[in-house]
Each structure stands twice: as C-alpha cells, then as structure tokens.
Coordinates of C-alpha atoms and ligand atoms in Angstrom, one line a residue:
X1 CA -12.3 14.0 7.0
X2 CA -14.4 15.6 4.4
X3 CA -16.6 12.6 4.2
X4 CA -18.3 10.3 7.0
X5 CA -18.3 7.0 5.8
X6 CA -21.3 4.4 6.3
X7 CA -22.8 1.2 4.8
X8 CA -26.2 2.0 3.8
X9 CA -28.6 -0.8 4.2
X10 CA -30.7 -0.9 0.9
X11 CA -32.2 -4.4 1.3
X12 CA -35.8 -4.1 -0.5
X13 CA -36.0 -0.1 -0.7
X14 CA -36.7 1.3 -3.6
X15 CA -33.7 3.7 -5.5
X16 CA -33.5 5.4 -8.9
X17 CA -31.1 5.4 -11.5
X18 CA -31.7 8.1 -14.2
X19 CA -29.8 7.0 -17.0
X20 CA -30.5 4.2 -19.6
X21 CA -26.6 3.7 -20.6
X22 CA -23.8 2.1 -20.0
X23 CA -22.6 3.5 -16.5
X24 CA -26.5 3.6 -15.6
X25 CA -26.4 -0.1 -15.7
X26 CA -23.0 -0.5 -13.8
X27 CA -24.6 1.8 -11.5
X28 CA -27.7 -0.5 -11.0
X29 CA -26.0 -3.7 -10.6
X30 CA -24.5 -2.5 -7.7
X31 CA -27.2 -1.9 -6.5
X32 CA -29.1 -4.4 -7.1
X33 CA -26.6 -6.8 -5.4
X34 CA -27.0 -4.8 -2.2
X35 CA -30.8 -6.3 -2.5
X36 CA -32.0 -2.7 -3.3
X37 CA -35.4 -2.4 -6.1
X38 CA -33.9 -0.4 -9.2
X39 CA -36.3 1.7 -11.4
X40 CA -34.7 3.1 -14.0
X41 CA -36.2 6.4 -15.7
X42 CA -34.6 7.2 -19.7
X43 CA -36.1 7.4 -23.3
X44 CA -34.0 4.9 -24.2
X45 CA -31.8 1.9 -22.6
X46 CA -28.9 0.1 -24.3
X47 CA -28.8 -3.4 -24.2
X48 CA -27.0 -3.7 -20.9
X49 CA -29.8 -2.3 -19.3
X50 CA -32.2 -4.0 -21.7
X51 CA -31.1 -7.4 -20.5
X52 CA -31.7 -6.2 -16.9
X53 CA -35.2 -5.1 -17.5
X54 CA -36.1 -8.6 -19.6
X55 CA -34.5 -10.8 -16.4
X56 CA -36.8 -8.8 -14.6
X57 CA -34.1 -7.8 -12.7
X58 CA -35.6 -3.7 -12.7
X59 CA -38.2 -1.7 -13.8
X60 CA -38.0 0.7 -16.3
X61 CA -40.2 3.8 -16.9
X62 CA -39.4 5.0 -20.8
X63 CA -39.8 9.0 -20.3
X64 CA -37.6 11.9 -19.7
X65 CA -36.5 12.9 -16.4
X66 CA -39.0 15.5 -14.5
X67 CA -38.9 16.7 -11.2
X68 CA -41.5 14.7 -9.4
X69 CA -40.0 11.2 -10.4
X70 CA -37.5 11.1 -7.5
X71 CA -40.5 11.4 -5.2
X72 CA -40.1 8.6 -2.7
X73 CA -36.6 7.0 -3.6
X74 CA -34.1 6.3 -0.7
X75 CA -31.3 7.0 -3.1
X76 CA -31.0 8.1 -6.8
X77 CA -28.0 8.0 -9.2
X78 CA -28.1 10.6 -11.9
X79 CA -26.2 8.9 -14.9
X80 CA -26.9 10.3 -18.0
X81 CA -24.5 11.6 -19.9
X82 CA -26.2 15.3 -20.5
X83 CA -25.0 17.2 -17.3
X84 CA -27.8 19.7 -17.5
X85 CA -30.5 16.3 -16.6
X86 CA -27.9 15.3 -14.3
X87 CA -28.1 19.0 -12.5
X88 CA -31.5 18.4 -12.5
X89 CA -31.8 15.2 -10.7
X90 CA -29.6 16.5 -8.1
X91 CA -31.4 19.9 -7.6
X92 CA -35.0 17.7 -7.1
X93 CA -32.9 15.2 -4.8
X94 CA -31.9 18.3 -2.9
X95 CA -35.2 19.9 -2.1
X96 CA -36.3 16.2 -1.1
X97 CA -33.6 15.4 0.9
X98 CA -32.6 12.7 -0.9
X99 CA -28.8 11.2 -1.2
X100 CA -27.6 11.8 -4.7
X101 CA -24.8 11.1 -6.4
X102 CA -24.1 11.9 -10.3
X103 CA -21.8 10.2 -11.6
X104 CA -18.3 11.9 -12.5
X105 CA -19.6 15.5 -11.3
X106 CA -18.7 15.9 -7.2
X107 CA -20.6 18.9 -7.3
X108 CA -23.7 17.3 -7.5
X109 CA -23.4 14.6 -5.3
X110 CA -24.0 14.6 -1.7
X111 CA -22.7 11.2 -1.3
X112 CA -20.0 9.4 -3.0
X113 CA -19.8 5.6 -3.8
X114 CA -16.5 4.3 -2.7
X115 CA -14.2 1.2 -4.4
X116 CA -14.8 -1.8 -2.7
X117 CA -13.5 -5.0 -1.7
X118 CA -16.0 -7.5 -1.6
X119 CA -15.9 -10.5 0.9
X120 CA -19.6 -10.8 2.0
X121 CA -20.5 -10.1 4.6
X122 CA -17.0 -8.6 5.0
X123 CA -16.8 -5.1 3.1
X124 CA -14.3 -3.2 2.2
X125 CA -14.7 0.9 1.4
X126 CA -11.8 3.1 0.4
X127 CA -12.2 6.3 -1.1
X128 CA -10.2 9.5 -1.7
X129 CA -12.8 11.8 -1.6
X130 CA -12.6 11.7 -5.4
X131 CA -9.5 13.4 -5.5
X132 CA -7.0 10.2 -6.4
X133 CA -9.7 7.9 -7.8
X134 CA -6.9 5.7 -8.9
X135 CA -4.7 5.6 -5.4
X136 CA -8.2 4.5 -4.0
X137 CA -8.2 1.8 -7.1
X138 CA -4.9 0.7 -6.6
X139 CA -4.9 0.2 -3.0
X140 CA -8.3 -1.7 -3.6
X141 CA -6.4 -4.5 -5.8
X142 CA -3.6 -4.6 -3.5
X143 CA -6.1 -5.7 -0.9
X144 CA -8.3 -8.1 -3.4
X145 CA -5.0 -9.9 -3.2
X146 CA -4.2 -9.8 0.5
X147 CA -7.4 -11.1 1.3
X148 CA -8.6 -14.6 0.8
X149 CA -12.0 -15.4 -0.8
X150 CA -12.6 -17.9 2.0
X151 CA -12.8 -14.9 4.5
X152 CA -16.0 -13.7 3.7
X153 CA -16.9 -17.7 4.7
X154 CA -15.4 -16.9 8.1
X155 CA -17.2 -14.0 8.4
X156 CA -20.6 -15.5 7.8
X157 CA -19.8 -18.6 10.2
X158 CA -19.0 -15.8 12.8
X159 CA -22.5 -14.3 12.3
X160 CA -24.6 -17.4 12.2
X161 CA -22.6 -17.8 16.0
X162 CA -22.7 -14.1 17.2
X163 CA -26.1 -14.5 19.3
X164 CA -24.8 -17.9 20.8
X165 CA -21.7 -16.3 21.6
X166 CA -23.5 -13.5 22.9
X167 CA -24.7 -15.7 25.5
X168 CA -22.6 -18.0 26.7
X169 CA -19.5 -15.9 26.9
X170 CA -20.0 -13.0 29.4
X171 CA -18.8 -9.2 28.9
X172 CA -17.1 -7.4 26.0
X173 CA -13.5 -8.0 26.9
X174 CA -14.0 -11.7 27.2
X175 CA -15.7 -11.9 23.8
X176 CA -13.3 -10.1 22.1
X177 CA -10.4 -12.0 23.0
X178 CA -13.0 -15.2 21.7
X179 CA -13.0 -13.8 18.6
X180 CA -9.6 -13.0 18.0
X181 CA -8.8 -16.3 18.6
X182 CA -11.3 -17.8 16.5
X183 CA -9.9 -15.2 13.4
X184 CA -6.3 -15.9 14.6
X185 CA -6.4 -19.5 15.2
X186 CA -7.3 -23.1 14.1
X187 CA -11.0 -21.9 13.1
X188 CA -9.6 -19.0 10.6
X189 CA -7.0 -22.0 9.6
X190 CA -9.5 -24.6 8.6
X191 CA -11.7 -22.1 7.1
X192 CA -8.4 -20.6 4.8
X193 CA -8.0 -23.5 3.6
X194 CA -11.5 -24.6 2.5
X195 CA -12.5 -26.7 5.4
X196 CA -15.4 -25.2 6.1
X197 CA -16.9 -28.4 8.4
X198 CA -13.6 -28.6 10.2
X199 CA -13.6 -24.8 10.7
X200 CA -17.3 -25.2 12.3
X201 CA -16.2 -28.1 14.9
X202 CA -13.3 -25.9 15.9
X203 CA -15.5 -23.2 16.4
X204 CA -18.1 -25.8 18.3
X205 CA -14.8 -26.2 20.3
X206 CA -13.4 -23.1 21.2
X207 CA -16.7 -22.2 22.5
X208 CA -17.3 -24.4 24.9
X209 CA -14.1 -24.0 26.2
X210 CA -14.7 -20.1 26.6
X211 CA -18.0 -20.9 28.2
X212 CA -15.8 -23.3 30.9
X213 CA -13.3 -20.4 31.0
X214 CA -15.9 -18.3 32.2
X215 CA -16.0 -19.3 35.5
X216 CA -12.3 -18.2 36.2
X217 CA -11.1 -14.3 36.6
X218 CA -10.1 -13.1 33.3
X219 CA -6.2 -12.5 33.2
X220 CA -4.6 -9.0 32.5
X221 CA -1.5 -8.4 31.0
X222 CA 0.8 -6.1 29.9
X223 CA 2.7 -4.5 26.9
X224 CA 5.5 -2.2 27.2
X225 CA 5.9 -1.1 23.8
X226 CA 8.2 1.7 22.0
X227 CA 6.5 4.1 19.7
X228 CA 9.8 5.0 18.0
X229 CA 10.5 9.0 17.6
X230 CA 7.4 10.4 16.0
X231 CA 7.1 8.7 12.6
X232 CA 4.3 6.8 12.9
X233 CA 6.3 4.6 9.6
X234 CA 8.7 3.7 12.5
X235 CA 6.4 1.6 14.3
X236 CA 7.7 -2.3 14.6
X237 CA 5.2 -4.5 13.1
X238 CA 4.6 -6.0 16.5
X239 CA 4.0 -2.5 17.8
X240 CA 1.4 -2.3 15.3
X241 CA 0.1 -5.4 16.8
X242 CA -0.2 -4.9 20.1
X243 CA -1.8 -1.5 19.7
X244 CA -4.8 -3.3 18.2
X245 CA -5.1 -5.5 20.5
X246 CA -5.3 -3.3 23.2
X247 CA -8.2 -2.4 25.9
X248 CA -6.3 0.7 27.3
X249 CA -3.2 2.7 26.4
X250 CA -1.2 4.8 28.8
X251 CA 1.0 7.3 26.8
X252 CA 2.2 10.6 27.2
X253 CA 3.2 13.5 25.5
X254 CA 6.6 12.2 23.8
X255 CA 3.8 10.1 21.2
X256 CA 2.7 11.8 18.7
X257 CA -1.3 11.9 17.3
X258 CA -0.5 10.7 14.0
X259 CA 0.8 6.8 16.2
X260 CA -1.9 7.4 18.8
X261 CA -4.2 7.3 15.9
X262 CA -3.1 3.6 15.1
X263 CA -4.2 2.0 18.4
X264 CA -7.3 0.4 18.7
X265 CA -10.4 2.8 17.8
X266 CA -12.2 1.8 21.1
X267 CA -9.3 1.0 23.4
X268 CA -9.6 3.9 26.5
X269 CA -7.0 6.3 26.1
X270 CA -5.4 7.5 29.3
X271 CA -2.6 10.1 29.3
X272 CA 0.3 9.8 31.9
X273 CA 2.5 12.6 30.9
X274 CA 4.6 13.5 33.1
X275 CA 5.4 17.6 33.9
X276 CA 8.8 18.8 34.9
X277 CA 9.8 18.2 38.4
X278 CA 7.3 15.8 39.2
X279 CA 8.6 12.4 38.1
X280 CA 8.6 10.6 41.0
X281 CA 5.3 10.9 42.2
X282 CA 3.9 10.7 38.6
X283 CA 5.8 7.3 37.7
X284 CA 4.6 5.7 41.0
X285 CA 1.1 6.2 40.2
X286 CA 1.8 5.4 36.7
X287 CA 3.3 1.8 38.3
X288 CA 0.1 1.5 40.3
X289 CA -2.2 2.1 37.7
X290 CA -0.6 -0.6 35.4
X291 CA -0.7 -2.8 38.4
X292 CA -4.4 -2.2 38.7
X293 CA -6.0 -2.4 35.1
X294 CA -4.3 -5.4 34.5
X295 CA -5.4 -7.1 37.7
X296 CA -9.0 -6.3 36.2
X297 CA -8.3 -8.7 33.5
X298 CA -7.4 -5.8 30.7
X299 CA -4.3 -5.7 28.4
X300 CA -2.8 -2.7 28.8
X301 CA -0.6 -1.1 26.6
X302 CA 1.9 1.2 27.6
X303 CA 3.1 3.3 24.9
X304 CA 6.4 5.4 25.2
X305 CA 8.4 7.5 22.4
X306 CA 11.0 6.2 21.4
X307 CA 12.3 2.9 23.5
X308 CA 11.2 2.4 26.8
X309 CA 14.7 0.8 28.0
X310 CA 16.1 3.9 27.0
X311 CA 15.8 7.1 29.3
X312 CA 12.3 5.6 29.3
X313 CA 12.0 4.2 32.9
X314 CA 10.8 0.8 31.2
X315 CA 12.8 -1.0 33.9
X316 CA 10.8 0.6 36.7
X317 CA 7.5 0.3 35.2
X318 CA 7.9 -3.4 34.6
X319 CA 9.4 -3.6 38.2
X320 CA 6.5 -3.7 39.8
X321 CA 4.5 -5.8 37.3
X322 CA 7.4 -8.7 37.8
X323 CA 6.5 -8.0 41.3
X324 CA 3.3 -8.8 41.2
X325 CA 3.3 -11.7 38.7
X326 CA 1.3 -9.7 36.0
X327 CA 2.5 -11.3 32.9
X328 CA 3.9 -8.7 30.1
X329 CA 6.1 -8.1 27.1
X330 CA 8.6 -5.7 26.1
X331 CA 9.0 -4.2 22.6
X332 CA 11.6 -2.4 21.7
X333 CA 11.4 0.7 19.7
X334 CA 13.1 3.2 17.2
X335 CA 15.3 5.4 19.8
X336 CA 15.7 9.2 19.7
X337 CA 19.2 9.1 18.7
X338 CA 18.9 6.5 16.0
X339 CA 15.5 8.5 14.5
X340 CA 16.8 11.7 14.6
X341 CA 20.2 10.9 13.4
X342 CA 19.1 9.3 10.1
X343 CA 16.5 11.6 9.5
X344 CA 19.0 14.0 9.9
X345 CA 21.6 13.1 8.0
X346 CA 23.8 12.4 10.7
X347 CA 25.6 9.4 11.1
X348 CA 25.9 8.5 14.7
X349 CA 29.8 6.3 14.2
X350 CA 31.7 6.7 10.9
X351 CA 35.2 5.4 10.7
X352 CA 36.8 8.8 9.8
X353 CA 34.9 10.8 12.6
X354 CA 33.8 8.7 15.7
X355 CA 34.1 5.3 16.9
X356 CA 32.2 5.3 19.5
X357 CA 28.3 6.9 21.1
X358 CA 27.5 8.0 24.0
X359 CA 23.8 8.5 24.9
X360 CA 23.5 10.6 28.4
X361 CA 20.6 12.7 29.4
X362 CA 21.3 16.7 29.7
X363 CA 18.9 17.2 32.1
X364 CA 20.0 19.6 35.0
X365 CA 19.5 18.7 38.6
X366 CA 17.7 21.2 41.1
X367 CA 20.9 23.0 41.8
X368 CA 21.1 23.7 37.9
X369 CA 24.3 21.8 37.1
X370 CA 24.6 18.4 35.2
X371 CA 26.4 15.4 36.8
X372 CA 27.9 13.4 33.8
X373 CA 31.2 12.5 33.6
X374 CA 32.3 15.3 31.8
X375 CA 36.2 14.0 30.9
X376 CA 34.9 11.1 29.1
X377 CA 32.5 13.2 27.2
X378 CA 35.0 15.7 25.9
X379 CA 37.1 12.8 24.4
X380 CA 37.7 13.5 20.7
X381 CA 36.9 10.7 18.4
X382 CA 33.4 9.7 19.4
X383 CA 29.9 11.3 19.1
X384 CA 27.5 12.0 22.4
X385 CA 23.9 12.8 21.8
X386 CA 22.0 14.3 24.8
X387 CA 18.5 13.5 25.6
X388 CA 16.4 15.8 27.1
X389 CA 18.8 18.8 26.9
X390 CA 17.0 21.8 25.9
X391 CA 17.2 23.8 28.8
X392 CA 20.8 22.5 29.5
X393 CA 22.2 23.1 26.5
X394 CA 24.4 26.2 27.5
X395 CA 25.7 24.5 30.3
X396 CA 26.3 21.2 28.4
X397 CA 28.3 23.2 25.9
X398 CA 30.1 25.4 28.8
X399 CA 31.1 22.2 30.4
X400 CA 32.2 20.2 27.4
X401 CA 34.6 22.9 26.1
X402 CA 36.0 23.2 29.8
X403 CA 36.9 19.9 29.5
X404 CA 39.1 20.0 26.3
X405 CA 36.6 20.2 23.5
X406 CA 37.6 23.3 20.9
X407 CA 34.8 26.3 20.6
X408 CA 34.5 25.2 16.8
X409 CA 33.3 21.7 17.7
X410 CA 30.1 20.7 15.3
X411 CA 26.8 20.3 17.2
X412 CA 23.4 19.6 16.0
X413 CA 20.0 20.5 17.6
X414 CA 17.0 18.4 16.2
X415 CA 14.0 19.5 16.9
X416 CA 10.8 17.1 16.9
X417 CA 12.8 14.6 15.0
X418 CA 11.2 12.3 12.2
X419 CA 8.4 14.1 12.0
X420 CA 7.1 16.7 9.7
X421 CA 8.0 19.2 12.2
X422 CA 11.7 18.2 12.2
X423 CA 14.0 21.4 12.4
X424 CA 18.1 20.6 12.4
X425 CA 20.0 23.7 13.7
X426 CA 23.9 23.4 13.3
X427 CA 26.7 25.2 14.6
X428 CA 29.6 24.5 17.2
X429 CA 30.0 24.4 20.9
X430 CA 29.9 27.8 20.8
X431 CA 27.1 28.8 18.6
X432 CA 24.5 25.7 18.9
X433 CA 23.0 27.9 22.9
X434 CA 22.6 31.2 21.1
X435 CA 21.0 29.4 17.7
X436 CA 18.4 27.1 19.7
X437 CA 17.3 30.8 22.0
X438 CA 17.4 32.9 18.2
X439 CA 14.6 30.3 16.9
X440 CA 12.0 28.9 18.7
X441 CA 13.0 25.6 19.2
X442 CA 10.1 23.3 20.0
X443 CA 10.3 20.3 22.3
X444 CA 11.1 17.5 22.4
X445 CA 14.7 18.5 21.0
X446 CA 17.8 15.9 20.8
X447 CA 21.4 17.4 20.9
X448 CA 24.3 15.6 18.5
X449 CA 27.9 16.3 19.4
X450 CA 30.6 15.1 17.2
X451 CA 32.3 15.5 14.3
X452 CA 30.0 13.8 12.4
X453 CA 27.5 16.4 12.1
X454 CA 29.7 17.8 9.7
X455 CA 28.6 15.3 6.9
X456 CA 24.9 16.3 7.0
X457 CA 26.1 19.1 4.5
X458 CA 26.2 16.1 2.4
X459 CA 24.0 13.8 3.8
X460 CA 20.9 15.4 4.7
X461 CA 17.8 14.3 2.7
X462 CA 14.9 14.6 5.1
X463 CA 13.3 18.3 4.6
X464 CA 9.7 17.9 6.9
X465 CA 6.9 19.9 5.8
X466 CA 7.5 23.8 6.3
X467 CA 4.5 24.6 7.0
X468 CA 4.2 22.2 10.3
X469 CA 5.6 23.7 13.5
X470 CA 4.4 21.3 16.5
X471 CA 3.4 17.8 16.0
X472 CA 3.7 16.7 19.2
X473 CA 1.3 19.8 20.8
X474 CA 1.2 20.5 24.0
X475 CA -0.6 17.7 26.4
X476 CA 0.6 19.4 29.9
X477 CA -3.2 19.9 30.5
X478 CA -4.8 17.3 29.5
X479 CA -6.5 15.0 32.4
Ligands
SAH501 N1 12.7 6.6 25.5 C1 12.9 7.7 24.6 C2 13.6 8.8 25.3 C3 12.8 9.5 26.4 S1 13.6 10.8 27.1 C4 13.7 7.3 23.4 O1 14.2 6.1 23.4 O2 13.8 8.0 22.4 C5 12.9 12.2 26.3 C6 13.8 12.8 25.4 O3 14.0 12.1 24.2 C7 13.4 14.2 24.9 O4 13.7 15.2 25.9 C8 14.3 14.4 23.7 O5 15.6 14.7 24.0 C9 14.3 12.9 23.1 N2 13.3 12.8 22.0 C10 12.3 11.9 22.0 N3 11.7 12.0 20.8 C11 12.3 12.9 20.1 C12 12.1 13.5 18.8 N4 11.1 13.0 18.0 N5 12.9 14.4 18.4 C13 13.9 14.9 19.2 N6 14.2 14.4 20.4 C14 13.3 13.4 20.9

C-alpha cells in the first residue's frame, strides 16, 4: 500500500488554495463542502472563483504566493498552473509540516485527493495511487450506479440511532448483527424505496425487539465454507458472503492470503493447519473449538481450500456440530481437480479420451505404501487425479504401470494450481517422479492421469506470473 487512506475532518479549519483558476476553484468547492474555510491567494481569479468570493463563499487575498502565507493552514492545494509557484507552495508546506497536494504533479504532494462517491454521510474513496487515474474513475461510476441515493438517508437515520443503540443493545457482536439487519432488512427496504417514515418505525421496531432479545444467550452458528483452489475470483458469491459476516475464521494453510484477505477486516483469525502425521489429534481439537466459539454466541466460519466435502473432512467437522444442535451451513466450493484442470488446460472427461474421473488421495500410509484399488485405477479410458500426492508420486506411478498402464502414459503435475504460482509439469508414468524431484515443485501439488493431458498442448491458456514462486507460503509455524 503506498498510501494510508483517511477521511480528514475539515469542518471549520482553515485551508489554502493557491491558485485563482479554473482547477483552483474545483479544488475549493470540495472543500468547501467538507465545511472547511477556503482562502484563496492569486493576482488574479477567473470568474469561477470570482462568483465564490462575491457569495462569500471564500476569502481571497489578491497577491503573489510567498513563503509565509501557508503559515497556519491545516491543508493547502497548490493549483496554479506555473509549476515553479507550485514547487514553492510545497517546499513551504514541507518545512511546516503541512499536507500538500499540487495538483497533477505527485512529486509535490504528500497527500493525494482520491475520486469519490458521495452518499453523505456515506463516503466512498478509491484511488490508484495516481497511477490509473481513470481505472479509479471508472470504477467510481460503476459504483455511483450500484448505489442508491437513498442510502446516504439510511446512513444518517443510523447515526441519529447509534447512541440509543449503543445503549440498549449490549456488546459488539450483538450490535452488529442489529445493524445488519437493519441494512439487510425491512428498514434498508422502506428507506430504498423513499419511505423514509416507514423506514424510522421499522427501525423504532427492530429495536425494541433487540432490547427484549437481550435478555436471552446470543446464538452461535456455523459456516462450513469452500475457498475454492487459490483464486481468490473462484470464490461463490455466498462465500463472499459469509466471510463478511464472520466473527472468527478457522483456516489453514491450503487458503491462500490473497482469499484470507476478503474476510471480514476485524473478524479473529485463527489458523488450524494441520502438519503431517498429526491429523487426528489436530481435527479433534479443531471439532472442539468450533463446538466452543459457537456456543459463545459467535459465527464462525470455517474456511477450507477447495471443497470441504471433498478430502476436506467437512463431514467430520459438521459431525459434531449436528451433535450438538449448533445450527450451520455448508457451502460448497471450487475443488482441486476442477481448478487445476481448467486452469490447466486439462479437461478432466472428453469423449475421445476418458469417460469417466476418479478423485482418490495419494497419500501414503505409515508403512509407505498406498491402499487404493489399484486395478480399477489402471483402467484405460478414464482420467484419475490424485490429491495430496507429492511424496507418493513414484509409488503411485510404480503401482499404476504394475497394474497394466503403459510407461508412455500422459501425467500432469500442477503445482499451486489457479494461482499465480501455478507450474504444470508433463510427462508419462515414467517421467512425471524424476520431473517433479528435477524442479522444485511447491506444495500443494495435484497429480492428473489420463490421456487427456495430452490436449493441454492445445488447450492451455493459463500462464501465472513467472516471477511468483509460493503463494500459499509456508504457515507450519504459525500459532
Ligand atoms: N478440499 C480440498 C482438498 C483438500 S486435500 C479440495 O476440494 O480441493 C489437499 C490436497 O488438495 C493437496 O494436497 C493438493 O493435492 C490439493 N490441492 C488443493 N489446492 C490445490 C491447488 N491450488 N493446486 C494444486 N493442488 C491443490
């Protein structure tokens, strides 16, 4: 982030706009309807500017810039269109500690003045750091249009009830769930669609029914939610919507930052990974703790690459909650196989190549073998794609040409699938071990068997980011 974003309150304090033109008086309108007092300091001022002064909107003081004048300003704006005044203005801002911005010239600006979308007292900021002025424009009239002019109303009804809110509805998890259903429900409704009274009595209602609600527990819940393969694009929409409704997420290390990122900013974050060999114990405790936050009233989230009904232990997890009555959901998510297969160019059935898919895991067991049924495998005609195979990827090979399978059958090994860090190493049954040891293959890694792999030669359109070796980093020590 190469700029920390705040809403500077300017009600009443004085700012300077150096400048008598044209931008100068764009410059002090906005300022002005943040409530700030605008001086303006130039020779001259067009009429723009002119009309300001007469409405008594500003002040003006009719000089050239010097040094001294930005003496006591809270913020200044250099907009004249001479860059060696403008240099100046920044330079005495500078010594004064001043925030300056002048306009078009980053360099001499030590804040910048985002586009906005204004729904008083609901604000909008985007920026790109001025360096795609109009992305930031463009995504500012795409959200002028998602968001209704009546929602600054809501907004303001929610402040005039914050205090009584405050009071009669105790703790923060409690309140937030009021307000999410007051901008979810019947009050954001009737306030949409220009009922302003009706909007008010509804929020009269809800009120008192979350004061009477107070008296009871407040009930937990939880959400067992897929996170999809890494591709934070992959996310269902109700994903998305659970993770911002969240109070505390449980992942581990098959979620990547970039998906982490999009859960709720103040949610507690608790990893669960699990390490090697220690499954069991972990996913108890993992049961238990879901057990436990949500019988202290939170919603937890429980976020899992990929799907959790697949090689995910979803079933176990919710097990226990079904036990003990805790209500949750299940959302399903973007799979391993089906991520890393389109990203790879790698259709999973095709009519010429396999009519069938096997998923299986490729994990060895303690005495170093793998018990899948290894004749149905090494059928011809279908594709099998082996989770968590990495380290049992000589033996899977060993064991499928054993059973029938030629040396030159195509494999594929995709490393850190749908993300930038996506690798795809093809070769055959006999190749694919010696390949994934010659490069320094990164987990989490999926294996694709089949003849289909062949058609990524044609297919494959996905190409990462070169640069980007590990996206999913190494959690193993975290707490
Ligand atoms: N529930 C998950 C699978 C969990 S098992 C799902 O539905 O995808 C963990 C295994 O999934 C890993 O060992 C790896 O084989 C596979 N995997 C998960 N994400 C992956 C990714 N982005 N790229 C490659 N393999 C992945």
């Amino acid at each position: 982030m190469d700029y920390f974003p705040v809403f500077l309150r300017l009600k009443g304090e004085p700012c300077l706009v150096v400048g008598g033109g044209e931008v100068a008086a764009r410059k002090a309108e906005a300022l002005l309807r943040a409530g700030a007092h605008v001086h303006v300091v130039a020779p001259a001022l067009s009429d723009e500017v002119a009309g300001l002064v007469d409405a008594r909107k500003l002040t003006h003081r009719k000089a050239r810039f010097h040094f001294w004048q930005v003496r006591g300003y809270r913020l200044v704006v250099a907009a004249t269109d001479d860059m060696a005044t403008n240099r100046r203005v920044y330079t005495a801002c500078r010594k004064r500690n001043i925030p300056v911005n002048a306009v078009d010239a980053p360099d001499l600006c030590t804040y910048i003045t985002p586009a906005i979308v204004d729904r008083s007292p609901l604000l909008i900021a985007i920026s790109s750091g001025g360096d795609a002025p109009v992305l930031a424009r463009m995504w500012r009239a795409r959200l002028e249009g998602m968001i209704p002019a009546a929602y600054g109303r809501l907004a303001a009804l929610a402040g005039r009830f914050r205090s009584r809110v405050k009071d009669s509805v105790p703790g923060f998890d409690r309140r937030l769930r009021f307000w999410e259903q007051v901008f979810e429900g019947p009050v954001a409704t009737r306030m949409l669609a220009g009922q302003e009274p009706a909007a008010e009595a509804a929020l009269e209602e809800t009120l008192a029914q979350a004061a009477e609600d107070a008296q009871t527990p407040l009930g937990g819940e939880v959400y067992l939610v897929g996170a999809g393969p890494g591709d934070p694009d992959l996310l269902t929409l109700r994903a998305l919507r659970l993770m911002q409704r969240t109070d505390v997420v449980l992942y581990d290390r098959l979620v990547t930052p970039g998906i982490l990122d999009l859960v709720r900013k103040d949610a507690e974050r608790i990893y669960v990974g699990k390490r090697r060999n220690l499954h069991t114990l972990r996913q108890e405790g993992i049961n238990e703790l879901l057990v436990r936050l949500a019988r202290e009233g939170k919603r937890v989230l429980r976020l899992k690459g990929g799907d959790p009904f697949i090689f995910g232990r979803g079933g176990e997890e919710i097990a226990s909650l079904a036990e003990e009555k805790i209500p949750f959901e299940v959302v399903p998510g973007i799979t391993a196989a089906s991520g890393c297969a389109a990203y790879a160019g790698i259709p999973l059935t095709h009519r010429d190549y396999a009519h069938s898919c096997q998923f299986v895991t490729g994990h060895p067991a303690s005495n170093g073998e793998i018990d899948l049924d290894w004749p149905s495998l090494a059928r011809p005609g279908q594709t099998v794609v082996f989770y968590m195979g990495l380290q049992g990827l000589p033996i899977m090979c060993r064991e499928l040409m054993a059973h029938g399978l030629p040396a030159s059958h195509p494999a594929a090994l995709v490393q850190q699938g749908t993300t930038a860090a996506q690798r795809v190493l093809t070769g055959t049954l006999e190749t694919l071990p010696r390949m994934a040891e010659e490069h320094e293959v990164r987990a989490p890694t999926l294996t694709i068997v089949g003849e289909v792999v062949r058609l990524r030669d044609s297919l494959a359109w996905f190409t990462g980011d070169q640069t980007v070796t590990d996206v999913f980093g190494t959690r193993e020590n975290q707490p």
